[in-house]
mmCIF file of C-alpha atoms in Angstrom:
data_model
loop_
_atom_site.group_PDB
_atom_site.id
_atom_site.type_symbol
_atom_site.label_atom_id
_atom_site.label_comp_id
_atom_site.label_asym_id
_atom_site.label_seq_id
_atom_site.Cartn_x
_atom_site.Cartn_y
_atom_site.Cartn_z
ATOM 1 C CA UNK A 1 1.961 61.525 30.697
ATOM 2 C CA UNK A 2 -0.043 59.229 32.544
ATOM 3 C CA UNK A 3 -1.293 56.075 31.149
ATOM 4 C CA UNK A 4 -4.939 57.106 31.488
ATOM 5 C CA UNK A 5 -4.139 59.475 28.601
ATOM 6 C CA UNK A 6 -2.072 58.138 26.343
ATOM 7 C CA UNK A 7 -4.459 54.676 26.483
ATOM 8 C CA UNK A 8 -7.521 56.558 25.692
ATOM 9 C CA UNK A 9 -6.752 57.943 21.946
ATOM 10 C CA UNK A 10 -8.537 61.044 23.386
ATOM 11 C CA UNK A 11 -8.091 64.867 23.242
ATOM 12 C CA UNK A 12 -8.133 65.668 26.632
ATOM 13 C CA UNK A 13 -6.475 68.389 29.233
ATOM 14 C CA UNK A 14 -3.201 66.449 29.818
ATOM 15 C CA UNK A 15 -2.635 65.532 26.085
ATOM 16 C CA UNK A 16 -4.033 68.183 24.449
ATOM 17 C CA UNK A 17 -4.490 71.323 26.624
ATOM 18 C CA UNK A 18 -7.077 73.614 25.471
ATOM 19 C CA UNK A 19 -5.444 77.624 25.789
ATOM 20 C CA UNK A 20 -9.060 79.620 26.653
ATOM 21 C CA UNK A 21 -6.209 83.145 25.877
ATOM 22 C CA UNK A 22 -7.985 83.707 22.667
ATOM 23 C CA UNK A 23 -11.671 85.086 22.307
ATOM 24 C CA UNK A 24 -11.489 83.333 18.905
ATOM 25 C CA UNK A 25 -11.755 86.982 17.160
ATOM 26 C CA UNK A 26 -11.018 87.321 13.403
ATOM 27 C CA UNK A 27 -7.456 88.752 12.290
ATOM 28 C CA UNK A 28 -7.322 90.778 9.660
ATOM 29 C CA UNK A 29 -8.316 89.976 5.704
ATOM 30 C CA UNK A 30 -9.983 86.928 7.385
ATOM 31 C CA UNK A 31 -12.937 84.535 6.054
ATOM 32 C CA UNK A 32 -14.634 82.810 8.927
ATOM 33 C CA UNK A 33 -16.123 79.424 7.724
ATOM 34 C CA UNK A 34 -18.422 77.120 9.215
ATOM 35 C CA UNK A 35 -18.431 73.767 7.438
ATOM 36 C CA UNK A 36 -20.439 70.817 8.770
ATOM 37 C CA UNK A 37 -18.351 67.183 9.962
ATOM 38 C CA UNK A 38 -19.682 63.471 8.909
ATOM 39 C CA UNK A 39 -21.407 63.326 12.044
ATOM 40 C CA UNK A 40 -23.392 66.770 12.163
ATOM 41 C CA UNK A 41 -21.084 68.839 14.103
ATOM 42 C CA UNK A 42 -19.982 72.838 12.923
ATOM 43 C CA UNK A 43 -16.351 73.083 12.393
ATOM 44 C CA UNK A 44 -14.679 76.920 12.140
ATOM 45 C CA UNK A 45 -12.768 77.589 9.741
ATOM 46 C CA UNK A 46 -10.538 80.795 8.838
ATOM 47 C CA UNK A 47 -9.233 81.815 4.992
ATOM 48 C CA UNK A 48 -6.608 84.397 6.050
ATOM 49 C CA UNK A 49 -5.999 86.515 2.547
ATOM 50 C CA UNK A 50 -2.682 88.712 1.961
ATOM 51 C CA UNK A 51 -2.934 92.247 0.759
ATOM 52 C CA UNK A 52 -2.159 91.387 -2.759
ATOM 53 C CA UNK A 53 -2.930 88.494 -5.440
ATOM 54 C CA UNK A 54 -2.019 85.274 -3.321
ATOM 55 C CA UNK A 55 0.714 83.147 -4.599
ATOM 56 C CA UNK A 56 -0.398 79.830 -3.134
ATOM 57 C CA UNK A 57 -2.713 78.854 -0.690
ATOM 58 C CA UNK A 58 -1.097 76.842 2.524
ATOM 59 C CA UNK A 59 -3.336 74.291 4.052
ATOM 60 C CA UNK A 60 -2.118 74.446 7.837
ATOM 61 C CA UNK A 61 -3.014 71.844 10.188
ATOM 62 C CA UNK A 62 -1.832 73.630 13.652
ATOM 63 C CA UNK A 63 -0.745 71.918 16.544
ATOM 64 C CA UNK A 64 -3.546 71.043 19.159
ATOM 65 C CA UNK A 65 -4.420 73.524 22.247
ATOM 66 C CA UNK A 66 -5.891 76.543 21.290
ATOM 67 C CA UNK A 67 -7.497 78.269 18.707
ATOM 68 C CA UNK A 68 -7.193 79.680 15.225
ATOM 69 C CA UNK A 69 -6.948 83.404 16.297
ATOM 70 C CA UNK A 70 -3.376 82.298 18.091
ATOM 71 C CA UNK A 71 -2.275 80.068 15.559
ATOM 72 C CA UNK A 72 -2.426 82.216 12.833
ATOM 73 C CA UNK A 73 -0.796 85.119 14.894
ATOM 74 C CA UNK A 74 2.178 82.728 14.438
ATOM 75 C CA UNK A 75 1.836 81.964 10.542
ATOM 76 C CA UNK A 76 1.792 86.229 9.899
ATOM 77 C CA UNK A 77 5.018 86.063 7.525
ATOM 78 C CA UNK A 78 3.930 83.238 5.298
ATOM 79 C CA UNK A 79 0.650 85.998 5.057
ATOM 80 C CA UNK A 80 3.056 88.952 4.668
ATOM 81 C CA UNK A 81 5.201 87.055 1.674
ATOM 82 C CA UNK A 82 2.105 86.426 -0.054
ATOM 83 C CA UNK A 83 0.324 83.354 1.010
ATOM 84 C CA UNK A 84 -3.263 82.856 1.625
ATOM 85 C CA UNK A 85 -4.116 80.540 4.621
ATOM 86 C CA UNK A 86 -6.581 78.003 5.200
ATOM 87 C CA UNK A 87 -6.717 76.919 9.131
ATOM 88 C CA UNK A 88 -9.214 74.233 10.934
ATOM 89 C CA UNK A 89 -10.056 74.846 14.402
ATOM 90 C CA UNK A 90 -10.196 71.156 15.964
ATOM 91 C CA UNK A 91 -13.486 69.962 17.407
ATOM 92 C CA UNK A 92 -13.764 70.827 21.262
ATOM 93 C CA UNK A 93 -11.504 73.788 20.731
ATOM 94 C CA UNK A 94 -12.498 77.535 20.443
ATOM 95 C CA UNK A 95 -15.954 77.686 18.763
ATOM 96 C CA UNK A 96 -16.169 74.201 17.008
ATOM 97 C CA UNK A 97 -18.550 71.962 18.514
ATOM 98 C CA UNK A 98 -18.456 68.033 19.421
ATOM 99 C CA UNK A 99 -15.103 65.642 20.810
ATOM 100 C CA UNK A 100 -12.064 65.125 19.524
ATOM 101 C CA UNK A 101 -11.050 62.077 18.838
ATOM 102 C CA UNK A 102 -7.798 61.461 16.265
ATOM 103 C CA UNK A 103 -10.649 60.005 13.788
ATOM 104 C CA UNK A 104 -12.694 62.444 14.106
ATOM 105 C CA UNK A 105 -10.258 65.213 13.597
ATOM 106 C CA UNK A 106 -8.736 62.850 10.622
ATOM 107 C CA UNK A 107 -12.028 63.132 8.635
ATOM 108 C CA UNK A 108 -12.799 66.747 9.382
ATOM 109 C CA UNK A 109 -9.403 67.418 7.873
ATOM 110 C CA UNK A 110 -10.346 65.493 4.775
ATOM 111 C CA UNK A 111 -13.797 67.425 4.552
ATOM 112 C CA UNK A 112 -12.000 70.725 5.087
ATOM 113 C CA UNK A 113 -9.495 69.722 2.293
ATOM 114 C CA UNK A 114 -12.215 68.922 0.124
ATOM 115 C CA UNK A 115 -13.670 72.277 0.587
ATOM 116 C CA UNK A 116 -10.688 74.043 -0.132
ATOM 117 C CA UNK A 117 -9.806 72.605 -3.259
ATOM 118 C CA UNK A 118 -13.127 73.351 -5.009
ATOM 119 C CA UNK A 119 -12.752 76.984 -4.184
ATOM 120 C CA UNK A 120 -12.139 78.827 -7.361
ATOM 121 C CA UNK A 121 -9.820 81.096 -4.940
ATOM 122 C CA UNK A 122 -7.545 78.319 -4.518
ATOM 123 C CA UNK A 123 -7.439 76.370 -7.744
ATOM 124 C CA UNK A 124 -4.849 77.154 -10.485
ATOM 125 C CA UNK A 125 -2.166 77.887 -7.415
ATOM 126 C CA UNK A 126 0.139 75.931 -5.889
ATOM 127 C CA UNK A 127 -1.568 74.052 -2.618
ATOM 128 C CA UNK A 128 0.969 73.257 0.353
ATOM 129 C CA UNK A 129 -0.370 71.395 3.243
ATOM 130 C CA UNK A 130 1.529 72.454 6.456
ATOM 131 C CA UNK A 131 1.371 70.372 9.538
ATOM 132 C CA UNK A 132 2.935 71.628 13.223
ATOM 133 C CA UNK A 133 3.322 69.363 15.672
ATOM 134 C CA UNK A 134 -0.276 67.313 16.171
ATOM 135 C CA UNK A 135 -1.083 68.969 12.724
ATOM 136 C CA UNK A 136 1.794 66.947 11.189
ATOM 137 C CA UNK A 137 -0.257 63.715 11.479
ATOM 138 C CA UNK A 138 -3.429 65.479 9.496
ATOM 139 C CA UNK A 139 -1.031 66.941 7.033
ATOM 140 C CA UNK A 140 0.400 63.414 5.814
ATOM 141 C CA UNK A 141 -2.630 61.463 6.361
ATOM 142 C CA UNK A 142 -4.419 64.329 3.960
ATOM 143 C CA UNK A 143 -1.214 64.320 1.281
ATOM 144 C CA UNK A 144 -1.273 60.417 1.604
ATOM 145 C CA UNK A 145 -4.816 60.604 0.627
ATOM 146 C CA UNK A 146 -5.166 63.101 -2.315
ATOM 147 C CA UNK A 147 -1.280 63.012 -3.842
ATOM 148 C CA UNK A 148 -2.874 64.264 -7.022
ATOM 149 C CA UNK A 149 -3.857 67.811 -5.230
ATOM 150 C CA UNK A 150 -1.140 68.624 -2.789
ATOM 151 C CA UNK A 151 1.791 70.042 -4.258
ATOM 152 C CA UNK A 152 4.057 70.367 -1.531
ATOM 153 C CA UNK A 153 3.973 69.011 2.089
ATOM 154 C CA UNK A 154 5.460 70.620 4.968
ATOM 155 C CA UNK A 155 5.400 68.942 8.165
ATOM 156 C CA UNK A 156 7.371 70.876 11.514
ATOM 157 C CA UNK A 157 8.141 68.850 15.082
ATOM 158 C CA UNK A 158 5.388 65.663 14.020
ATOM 159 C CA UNK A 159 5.771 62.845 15.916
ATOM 160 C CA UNK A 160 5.813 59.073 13.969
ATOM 161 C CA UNK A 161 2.477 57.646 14.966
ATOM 162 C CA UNK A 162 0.279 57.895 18.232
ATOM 163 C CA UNK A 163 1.453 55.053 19.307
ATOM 164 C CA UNK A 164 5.096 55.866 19.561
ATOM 165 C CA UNK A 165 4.935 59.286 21.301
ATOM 166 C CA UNK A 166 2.343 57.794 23.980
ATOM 167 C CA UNK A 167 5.015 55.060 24.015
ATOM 168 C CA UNK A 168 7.721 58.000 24.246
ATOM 169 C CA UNK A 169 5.700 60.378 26.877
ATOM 170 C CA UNK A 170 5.126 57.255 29.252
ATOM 171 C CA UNK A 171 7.291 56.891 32.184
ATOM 172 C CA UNK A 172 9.457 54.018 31.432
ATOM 173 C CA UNK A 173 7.658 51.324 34.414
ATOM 174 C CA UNK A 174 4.551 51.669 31.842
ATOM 175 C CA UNK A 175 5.827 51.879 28.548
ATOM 176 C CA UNK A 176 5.027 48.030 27.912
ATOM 177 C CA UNK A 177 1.192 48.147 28.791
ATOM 178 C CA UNK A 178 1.034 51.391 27.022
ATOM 179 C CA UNK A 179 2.429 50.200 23.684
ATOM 180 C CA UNK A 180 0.339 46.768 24.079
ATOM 181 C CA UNK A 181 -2.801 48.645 24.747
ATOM 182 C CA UNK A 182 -2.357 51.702 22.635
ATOM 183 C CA UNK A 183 -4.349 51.620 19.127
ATOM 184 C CA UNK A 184 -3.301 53.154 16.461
ATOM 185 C CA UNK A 185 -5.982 55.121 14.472
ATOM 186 C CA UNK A 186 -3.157 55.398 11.386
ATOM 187 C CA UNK A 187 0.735 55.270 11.483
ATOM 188 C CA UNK A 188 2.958 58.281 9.897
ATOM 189 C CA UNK A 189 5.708 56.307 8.514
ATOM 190 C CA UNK A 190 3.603 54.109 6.720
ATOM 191 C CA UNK A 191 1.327 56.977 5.154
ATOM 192 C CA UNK A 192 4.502 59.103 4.233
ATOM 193 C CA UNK A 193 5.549 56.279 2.139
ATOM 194 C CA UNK A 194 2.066 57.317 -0.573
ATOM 195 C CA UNK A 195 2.914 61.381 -0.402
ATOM 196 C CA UNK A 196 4.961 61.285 -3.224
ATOM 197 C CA UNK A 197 4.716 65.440 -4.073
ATOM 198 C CA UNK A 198 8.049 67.125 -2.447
ATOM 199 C CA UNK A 199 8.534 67.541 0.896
ATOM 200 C CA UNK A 200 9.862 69.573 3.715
ATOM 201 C CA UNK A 201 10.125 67.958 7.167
ATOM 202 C CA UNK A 202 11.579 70.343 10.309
ATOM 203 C CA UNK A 203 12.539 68.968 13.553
ATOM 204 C CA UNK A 204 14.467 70.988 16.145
ATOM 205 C CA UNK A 205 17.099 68.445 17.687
ATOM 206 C CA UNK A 206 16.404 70.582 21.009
ATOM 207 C CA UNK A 207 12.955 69.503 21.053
ATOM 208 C CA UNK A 208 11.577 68.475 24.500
ATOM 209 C CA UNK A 209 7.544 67.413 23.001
ATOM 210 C CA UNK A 210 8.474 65.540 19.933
ATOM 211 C CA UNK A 211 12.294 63.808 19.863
ATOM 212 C CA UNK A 212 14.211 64.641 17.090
ATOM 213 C CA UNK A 213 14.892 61.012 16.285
ATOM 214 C CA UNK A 214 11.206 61.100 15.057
ATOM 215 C CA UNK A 215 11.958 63.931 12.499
ATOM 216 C CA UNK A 216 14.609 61.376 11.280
ATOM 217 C CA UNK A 217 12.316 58.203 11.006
ATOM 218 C CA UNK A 218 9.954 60.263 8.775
ATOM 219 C CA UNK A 219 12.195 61.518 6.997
ATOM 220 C CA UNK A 220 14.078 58.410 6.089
ATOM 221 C CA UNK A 221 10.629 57.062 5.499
ATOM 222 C CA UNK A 222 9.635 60.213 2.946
ATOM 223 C CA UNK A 223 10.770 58.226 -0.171
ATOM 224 C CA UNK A 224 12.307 60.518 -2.677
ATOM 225 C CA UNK A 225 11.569 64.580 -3.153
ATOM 226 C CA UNK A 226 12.463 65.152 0.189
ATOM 227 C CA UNK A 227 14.398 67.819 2.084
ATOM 228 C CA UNK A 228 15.040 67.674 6.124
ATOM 229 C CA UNK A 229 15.918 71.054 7.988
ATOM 230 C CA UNK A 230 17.442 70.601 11.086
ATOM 231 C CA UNK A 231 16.878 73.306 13.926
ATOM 232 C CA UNK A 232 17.385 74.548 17.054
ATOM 233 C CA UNK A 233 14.857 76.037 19.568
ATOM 234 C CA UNK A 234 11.853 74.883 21.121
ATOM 235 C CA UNK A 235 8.613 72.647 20.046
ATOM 236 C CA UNK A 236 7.498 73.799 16.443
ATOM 237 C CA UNK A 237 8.794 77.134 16.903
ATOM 238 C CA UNK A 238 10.627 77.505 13.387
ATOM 239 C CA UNK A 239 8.469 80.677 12.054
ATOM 240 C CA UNK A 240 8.969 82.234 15.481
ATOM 241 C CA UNK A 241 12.937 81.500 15.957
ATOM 242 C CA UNK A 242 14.022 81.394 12.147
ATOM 243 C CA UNK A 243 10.492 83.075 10.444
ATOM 244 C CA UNK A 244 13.155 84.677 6.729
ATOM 245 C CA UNK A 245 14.848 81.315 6.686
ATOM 246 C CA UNK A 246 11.511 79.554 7.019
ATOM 247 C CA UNK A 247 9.494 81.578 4.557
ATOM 248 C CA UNK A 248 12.633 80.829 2.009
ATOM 249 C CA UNK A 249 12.657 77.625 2.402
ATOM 250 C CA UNK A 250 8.565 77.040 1.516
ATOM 251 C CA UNK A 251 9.189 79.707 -1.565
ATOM 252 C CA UNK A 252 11.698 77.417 -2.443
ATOM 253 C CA UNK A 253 9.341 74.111 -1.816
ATOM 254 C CA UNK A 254 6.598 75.717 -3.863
ATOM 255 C CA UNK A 255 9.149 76.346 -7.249
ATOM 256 C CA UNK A 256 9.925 72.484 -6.897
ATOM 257 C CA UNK A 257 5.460 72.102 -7.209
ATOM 258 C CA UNK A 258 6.046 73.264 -11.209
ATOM 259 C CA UNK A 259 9.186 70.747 -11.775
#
């Protein structure tokens, strides 16, 4: 990763590459939402719905690169076992307008939260927030912020902070510049430490984007409540390699919301 990326704090087409596959179509049972950021930019939204009476809504903050149409392609059992889905399509991606930055994308995820909970669809259920990858960093800086209304969080492949996975993705001759130049927006371990609802954290120990040692650190930093499942496969591919296993594991996650 060169060191004109990871010193920026940017979205951009090394970091976070934008996949143009999708035509950012609905998917079935879906509510397209636009809701407006701090600084006057429309976000999309999607509420994906399943056939019946959903169980518990999942807040999913999706790993960066493409759009909600593919992402949610991917979340299709959680929808099938009963789960409604809230997505946010990141700023610059798809059909959302303005730049990402990770501040930026921090407070849309707080306005989309916001929304969410003061849908009468959504309150009087359990709410998970689920974070892949990049989306792992929204998920616990969102749980770290509202405890109260998060009942579960689920994060899959996140890295620690920004800091240490442009640290990490740096050849090793620029490591030291990048990690004395590199700002952090907010740190993972350290908000982890004020999620104090259960928690799920996945990490494949094969995984070539985020090191498995990172699953570790935030997991040792997760307080109490916590549960680590260790995989195999590729980047934040657990619904795609293990999708029964996974799906059991957030049914079981969302029983521990009413203890």
């Amino acid at each position: 990763m060169a060191l004109s990326v990871v010193c920026g704090c940017s979205f951009d087409s090394t970091f976070f590459p934008v996949d143009e596959r999708s035509d950012g179509s609905s998917i079935a049972n879906q509510e397209d939402i636009l809701l407006m950021s701090a600084d006057g930019h429309s976000i999309r939204h999607a509420l994906i719905k399943p056939q019946s009476d959903p169980k518990a809504t999942v807040l999913v903050f999706h790993g960066s690169g493409s759009t909600i149409s593919n992402w949610a392609k991917l979340l299709t059992p959680l929808v099938e076992d009963g789960y409604q889905l809230f997505l946010m399509e990141y700023r610059g991606f798809g059909t959302s307008e303005g730049s990402a930055s990770h501040e930026a994308v921090a407070l849309d995820a707080h306005t989309a939260f916001l929304y969410l909970i003061g849908r009468e669809d959504v309150t009087n259920r359990p709410l998970l927030v689920l974070g892949q990858s990049y989306g792992g960093q929204l998920a616990i800086n969102v749980a770290a912020t509202y405890p109260e209304e998060v009942d579960v969080l689920i994060t899959e492949g996140a890295f620690t902070s920004f800091q240490d996975i442009a640290v990490y993705s740096t050849p090793w001759i620029g490591k030291p510049f990048t990690w004395a130049v590199f700002r952090n927006p907010y740190r993972s371990t350290e908000l982890i430490k004020e999620a104090s609802m259960p928690k799920l954290i996945i990490h494949s120990q094969d995984d070539e984007v985020v090191p498995f040692f990172m699953g570790e650190e935030l997991f040792e930093q997760a307080g109490s409540r916590k549960e680590f499942w260790k995989i195999n496969g590729q980047h934040a591919d657990a619904l795609v390699d293990y999708p029964g296993e996974f799906v059991s594991r957030i049914n079981h996650m969302a029983g521990l919301a009413h203890n």
